[in-house]
Amino acid sequence: MSDLSPAWLFGALPAATAPAAVPDHDLSTVAVPHCAVELPWCDWDPASWERRWLYRNRFPAAPRSGDRHLLRFEGVLTSAEPVLNGVALPARSGGYLPFEHEVTGLLETDNRLDVVVDGRFDPDTPPNSDAPSSAVDFWQPAGIYREVVLRTVPDAYVRDVFAQPLQCWTRRGGRPRSSFR
């Protein structure tokens, strides 16, 4: 597993500008986890982060035959549009759950990962509602606020494990109480 979190380039993404058109020298160096704006202890201003931001990471990789490579984002608020080596990966809305993409055929020796983070309010992205309100008890400041890793796994691997009981035993009598699937 390779941690892609330490050194990223970052900046506001000008309207109608493709991420690839932004030169590295126009971006600042940041470490992820990161928030798009510096947050004060009180009086947060959502307008300061409600726009599109660009995160860029350049990293080496050594793809080998028989391995699969998964790019995993632990948390991005509130939506992310990743692009690896010029290939757009599926966008993701909602910042509270991790997501990953298989990038096996996309990795090169030297890689460029651009992630457009959209911090604008979206009523269709949970837990938002119809309109932003100053009365809510949380804000969702834009940023890659958790780690980003590149996982290498064998061609065949166990992704998820789920155990489902078929019989539940009661304490009295030791007889099955129920059976379900």
Phi, psi and omega in degrees: 000132178249125178278117179265012188283325191300302190244109177236156169260148188209147173182169176291141179263113180301147180304142177058028177247130176285143180305322182295339181278351181271118179288152180304322184291349175273358184248153178264158177269130179223166174249136177264135011295144187208146173250140185299330179229155175287129184259131175281172178290334179210175179057052178295148180239096182304330180299337181290335180245355183279078177197187179261139183233154179241127171247135180228136177227131174250127184213148176276157175211155178234073181297135180239149176297137180092353177255153172243147184237130183238125177266117187243128175252123181280334178182126178224127179254136345256349172216154184226140175235091181278144176226119180249119179051042177084359180255120180288130174266163180302136178287158181223128176249144181100124190255010188261348179241147176290160174213156178215157179230139174282128184235024186308310183277358185258345184285143176235181178297315174242129188238153176232121178248116173255133176233116174271120180255124180257112181263007180289148180295132178229111182295343180271358179259112181300146008265022182296164176233204187301319183211149177295150183220143176285354181268356181288158182259016176209157171233161179237076181294139184295148173151166170270095192262006173223177186292159173234128182226154172250113181263138174247126181230160176295164180305319176247122181210162178271121182271308182227145176235134178222126178254130181239119179291142178259333177223135176249132184260138175275164179283331182265123173084344178064027179260151179298132178273318180204161176226134181212166178227000000 
